[in-house]
């Protein structure tokens, strides 16, 4: 007897999931969403009173209210997703997975300390080679230096930038990481990005001492919600 295929989730199911995630992290989320809806309705009422075009402006107000409520929900679920993975090993990898266009990103850490679970990820884009360190600011320096040396051997002229993720001075919070990386100054052309990426393949990453049983990618946020 053939097994029944699981039913495909409808769009309202995703909305429900997003709402529950937001409310779990932010108990005031329902009020924020309601506030967005009411703001749109108020704008519609003001437009109707001003222009005397009641039907058009009331409908526009309802549409704007729904749109604003959804925008509030999207932002809340994005922030909630980041809050849930903040401090979890592998959180940086989850965020980097959302950065696609124009970047070549290693899905696994290129440097890893099995004892402390500190990690270094590598992303290559027009800002150059960006090393993203996950762990206490001072403790990750050794991993960063090891990766810098490896890069210098295969691409000595490639620009290297370092981003440390965390809440210490000089670090970037996990919820600001994606925006921070996208705002880095661009110093390479697309052709140079491709050339540097090809050279980086010469650096072995499959012999990292990641112990069995530790999966730095085990906890991931809802990417559909985080993309907005």
CSV table of C-alpha atoms in Angstrom, one decimal:
chain,number,residue,atom,x,y,z
A,1,UNK,CA,0.0,0.0,0.0
A,2,UNK,CA,1.5,3.3,-1.0
A,3,UNK,CA,2.1,5.8,1.7
A,4,UNK,CA,0.2,9.0,1.6
A,5,UNK,CA,2.3,12.0,0.6
A,6,UNK,CA,2.5,14.7,3.2
A,7,UNK,CA,0.2,17.6,2.3
A,8,UNK,CA,1.9,20.7,0.9
A,9,UNK,CA,1.8,23.6,3.3
A,10,UNK,CA,-0.3,26.5,2.2
A,11,UNK,CA,0.8,30.1,2.4
A,12,UNK,CA,-1.4,30.8,5.4
A,13,UNK,CA,0.4,27.9,7.2
A,14,UNK,CA,3.7,29.8,6.8
A,15,UNK,CA,2.1,33.0,8.1
A,16,UNK,CA,0.9,31.1,11.1
A,17,UNK,CA,4.4,29.7,11.7
A,18,UNK,CA,5.9,33.2,11.4
A,19,UNK,CA,3.3,34.6,13.8
A,20,UNK,CA,4.0,31.9,16.4
A,21,UNK,CA,7.8,32.4,16.1
A,22,UNK,CA,7.4,36.1,16.5
A,23,UNK,CA,5.0,35.9,19.4
A,24,UNK,CA,7.2,33.4,21.2
A,25,UNK,CA,10.2,35.8,21.2
A,26,UNK,CA,8.2,39.1,21.4
A,27,UNK,CA,5.0,38.7,23.4
A,28,UNK,CA,3.9,42.2,22.2
A,29,UNK,CA,4.0,41.0,18.5
A,30,UNK,CA,0.2,40.9,18.1
A,31,UNK,CA,0.0,44.5,19.1
A,32,UNK,CA,2.7,45.5,16.7
A,33,UNK,CA,1.0,43.7,13.8
A,34,UNK,CA,-2.4,45.2,14.7
A,35,UNK,CA,-0.7,48.7,14.9
A,36,UNK,CA,0.6,48.3,11.4
A,37,UNK,CA,-2.9,47.4,10.1
A,38,UNK,CA,-4.6,50.2,11.9
A,39,UNK,CA,-2.0,52.7,10.6
A,40,UNK,CA,-3.0,51.8,7.0
A,41,UNK,CA,-6.7,52.0,7.8
A,42,UNK,CA,-6.2,55.5,9.4
A,43,UNK,CA,-4.3,56.7,6.3
A,44,UNK,CA,-7.3,55.4,4.2
A,45,UNK,CA,-9.8,57.2,6.4
A,46,UNK,CA,-7.9,60.5,6.2
A,47,UNK,CA,-7.7,60.2,2.5
A,48,UNK,CA,-11.4,59.5,2.2
A,49,UNK,CA,-12.3,62.4,4.4
A,50,UNK,CA,-10.0,64.7,2.5
A,51,UNK,CA,-11.0,63.7,-1.0
A,52,UNK,CA,-14.6,62.5,-0.4
A,53,UNK,CA,-13.8,59.4,-2.4
A,54,UNK,CA,-14.9,57.0,0.3
A,55,UNK,CA,-15.0,53.7,-1.5
A,56,UNK,CA,-11.6,54.0,-3.1
A,57,UNK,CA,-9.8,55.3,-0.1
A,58,UNK,CA,-11.4,52.8,2.4
A,59,UNK,CA,-10.3,49.9,0.1
A,60,UNK,CA,-6.8,51.5,-0.2
A,61,UNK,CA,-6.7,51.8,3.6
A,62,UNK,CA,-7.5,48.2,4.1
A,63,UNK,CA,-5.0,47.1,1.5
A,64,UNK,CA,-2.3,49.4,3.1
A,65,UNK,CA,-3.2,48.0,6.5
A,66,UNK,CA,-2.7,44.4,5.4
A,67,UNK,CA,0.5,45.3,3.7
A,68,UNK,CA,1.9,47.1,6.7
A,69,UNK,CA,0.8,44.3,9.0
A,70,UNK,CA,2.7,41.8,6.9
A,71,UNK,CA,5.8,44.0,6.8
A,72,UNK,CA,5.8,44.2,10.6
A,73,UNK,CA,5.4,40.4,10.8
A,74,UNK,CA,8.3,39.8,8.4
A,75,UNK,CA,10.6,42.1,10.3
A,76,UNK,CA,9.6,40.5,13.7
A,77,UNK,CA,10.1,37.0,12.5
A,78,UNK,CA,13.5,37.9,11.0
A,79,UNK,CA,14.6,39.5,14.3
A,80,UNK,CA,13.1,36.5,16.2
A,81,UNK,CA,15.0,34.0,14.1
A,82,UNK,CA,18.3,35.8,14.7
A,83,UNK,CA,17.5,36.0,18.4
A,84,UNK,CA,16.9,32.2,18.6
A,85,UNK,CA,20.3,31.4,16.9
A,86,UNK,CA,22.3,34.1,18.6
A,87,UNK,CA,25.2,32.4,20.5
A,88,UNK,CA,24.5,29.0,18.9
A,89,UNK,CA,27.6,27.4,17.2
A,90,UNK,CA,27.1,27.6,13.4
A,91,UNK,CA,24.8,30.7,13.5
A,92,UNK,CA,27.1,32.5,11.2
A,93,UNK,CA,26.8,29.8,8.6
A,94,UNK,CA,23.0,30.1,8.8
A,95,UNK,CA,23.2,33.8,8.0
A,96,UNK,CA,25.7,33.4,5.2
A,97,UNK,CA,23.4,30.9,3.6
A,98,UNK,CA,21.1,33.9,2.8
A,99,UNK,CA,23.7,35.8,0.9
A,100,UNK,CA,23.7,34.6,-2.7
A,101,UNK,CA,24.2,37.0,-5.6
A,102,UNK,CA,27.8,38.0,-6.2
A,103,UNK,CA,29.3,35.9,-3.5
A,104,UNK,CA,31.1,32.6,-3.3
A,105,UNK,CA,30.7,31.3,0.3
A,106,UNK,CA,32.0,28.2,1.9
A,107,UNK,CA,29.1,26.4,3.4
A,108,UNK,CA,31.3,24.9,6.1
A,109,UNK,CA,33.8,26.7,8.4
A,110,UNK,CA,37.3,26.8,6.9
A,111,UNK,CA,38.8,26.9,10.4
A,112,UNK,CA,37.4,25.2,13.5
A,113,UNK,CA,38.5,24.7,17.1
A,114,UNK,CA,36.9,21.5,18.3
A,115,UNK,CA,37.4,22.3,22.0
A,116,UNK,CA,36.0,25.8,22.0
A,117,UNK,CA,33.8,25.5,18.9
A,118,UNK,CA,35.2,28.8,17.6
A,119,UNK,CA,34.9,29.0,13.8
A,120,UNK,CA,36.0,31.0,10.8
A,121,UNK,CA,34.0,31.2,7.6
A,122,UNK,CA,35.2,32.5,4.3
A,123,UNK,CA,33.2,34.5,1.8
A,124,UNK,CA,34.6,35.9,-1.5
A,125,UNK,CA,33.0,38.8,-3.2
A,126,UNK,CA,33.7,42.2,-4.6
A,127,UNK,CA,34.9,43.4,-1.1
A,128,UNK,CA,37.6,40.8,-1.4
A,129,UNK,CA,38.1,37.7,0.8
A,130,UNK,CA,36.0,38.2,3.9
A,131,UNK,CA,36.8,36.1,7.0
A,132,UNK,CA,33.9,35.9,9.4
A,133,UNK,CA,34.9,34.7,12.9
A,134,UNK,CA,32.5,33.2,15.4
A,135,UNK,CA,33.7,33.2,19.0
A,136,UNK,CA,35.3,35.6,21.6
A,137,UNK,CA,37.2,38.4,19.9
A,138,UNK,CA,40.6,37.5,21.3
A,139,UNK,CA,40.3,33.8,21.1
A,140,UNK,CA,39.6,33.6,17.4
A,141,UNK,CA,42.7,35.5,16.4
A,142,UNK,CA,44.8,32.3,16.0
A,143,UNK,CA,42.2,30.7,13.7
A,144,UNK,CA,42.1,34.0,11.7
A,145,UNK,CA,45.9,34.1,11.4
A,146,UNK,CA,46.1,30.5,10.2
A,147,UNK,CA,43.6,31.2,7.5
A,148,UNK,CA,45.4,34.4,6.5
A,149,UNK,CA,48.6,32.5,6.1
A,150,UNK,CA,46.9,29.9,3.9
A,151,UNK,CA,45.4,32.6,1.7
A,152,UNK,CA,48.7,34.4,1.3
A,153,UNK,CA,50.2,31.2,-0.1
A,154,UNK,CA,47.7,30.9,-3.0
A,155,UNK,CA,46.5,34.5,-3.5
A,156,UNK,CA,49.1,36.9,-2.0
A,157,UNK,CA,47.6,40.0,-3.6
A,158,UNK,CA,44.0,39.4,-2.7
A,159,UNK,CA,42.5,41.9,-0.2
A,160,UNK,CA,41.4,40.3,3.1
A,161,UNK,CA,38.8,41.7,5.5
A,162,UNK,CA,37.9,40.4,8.9
A,163,UNK,CA,34.5,40.4,10.6
A,164,UNK,CA,34.2,39.2,14.1
A,165,UNK,CA,30.7,38.2,15.2
A,166,UNK,CA,29.5,38.7,18.8
A,167,UNK,CA,28.6,41.3,21.4
A,168,UNK,CA,32.1,42.4,22.4
A,169,UNK,CA,33.6,45.7,21.4
A,170,UNK,CA,34.5,45.7,17.8
A,171,UNK,CA,32.3,42.7,17.0
A,172,UNK,CA,29.2,42.7,14.8
A,173,UNK,CA,25.9,41.2,16.3
A,174,UNK,CA,24.5,38.3,14.4
A,175,UNK,CA,21.4,40.2,13.4
A,176,UNK,CA,23.5,42.9,11.7
A,177,UNK,CA,25.9,40.5,10.0
A,178,UNK,CA,24.2,40.2,6.6
A,179,UNK,CA,23.7,44.0,6.3
A,180,UNK,CA,27.3,44.6,7.4
A,181,UNK,CA,28.8,42.2,4.8
A,182,UNK,CA,26.7,43.7,2.0
A,183,UNK,CA,27.9,47.2,2.9
A,184,UNK,CA,31.6,46.4,2.8
A,185,UNK,CA,33.5,48.6,0.2
A,186,UNK,CA,33.9,46.9,-3.1
A,187,UNK,CA,37.5,46.6,-4.3
A,188,UNK,CA,37.5,43.8,-6.8
A,189,UNK,CA,35.8,43.2,-10.2
A,190,UNK,CA,33.6,40.2,-10.9
A,191,UNK,CA,36.4,38.6,-13.0
A,192,UNK,CA,38.8,39.0,-10.0
A,193,UNK,CA,36.2,37.4,-7.7
A,194,UNK,CA,36.1,34.4,-10.0
A,195,UNK,CA,39.9,34.2,-10.2
A,196,UNK,CA,40.4,34.4,-6.5
A,197,UNK,CA,37.6,31.9,-5.8
A,198,UNK,CA,39.4,29.4,-8.2
A,199,UNK,CA,42.6,29.9,-6.3
A,200,UNK,CA,41.0,29.4,-2.9
A,201,UNK,CA,40.0,25.8,-4.0
A,202,UNK,CA,43.7,25.0,-3.5
A,203,UNK,CA,43.3,25.4,0.2
A,204,UNK,CA,42.2,22.1,1.7
A,205,UNK,CA,39.2,22.4,4.0
A,206,UNK,CA,38.0,18.8,4.2
A,207,UNK,CA,40.5,17.8,6.9
A,208,UNK,CA,39.2,20.1,9.6
A,209,UNK,CA,39.2,18.6,13.1
A,210,UNK,CA,35.4,18.8,13.5
A,211,UNK,CA,34.5,15.9,15.9
A,212,UNK,CA,31.7,13.5,15.1
A,213,UNK,CA,28.4,14.4,16.7
A,214,UNK,CA,29.0,18.2,16.4
A,215,UNK,CA,27.0,19.7,13.6
A,216,UNK,CA,27.6,23.5,13.5
A,217,UNK,CA,24.7,23.8,11.1
A,218,UNK,CA,22.2,21.9,13.2
A,219,UNK,CA,20.3,25.1,14.2
A,220,UNK,CA,19.1,27.3,11.4
A,221,UNK,CA,16.6,30.1,11.3
A,222,UNK,CA,13.6,30.0,8.9
A,223,UNK,CA,15.3,31.2,5.7
A,224,UNK,CA,12.0,32.0,4.0
A,225,UNK,CA,11.2,34.4,6.8
A,226,UNK,CA,14.7,35.9,7.1
A,227,UNK,CA,14.7,36.7,3.4
A,228,UNK,CA,11.6,38.8,3.8
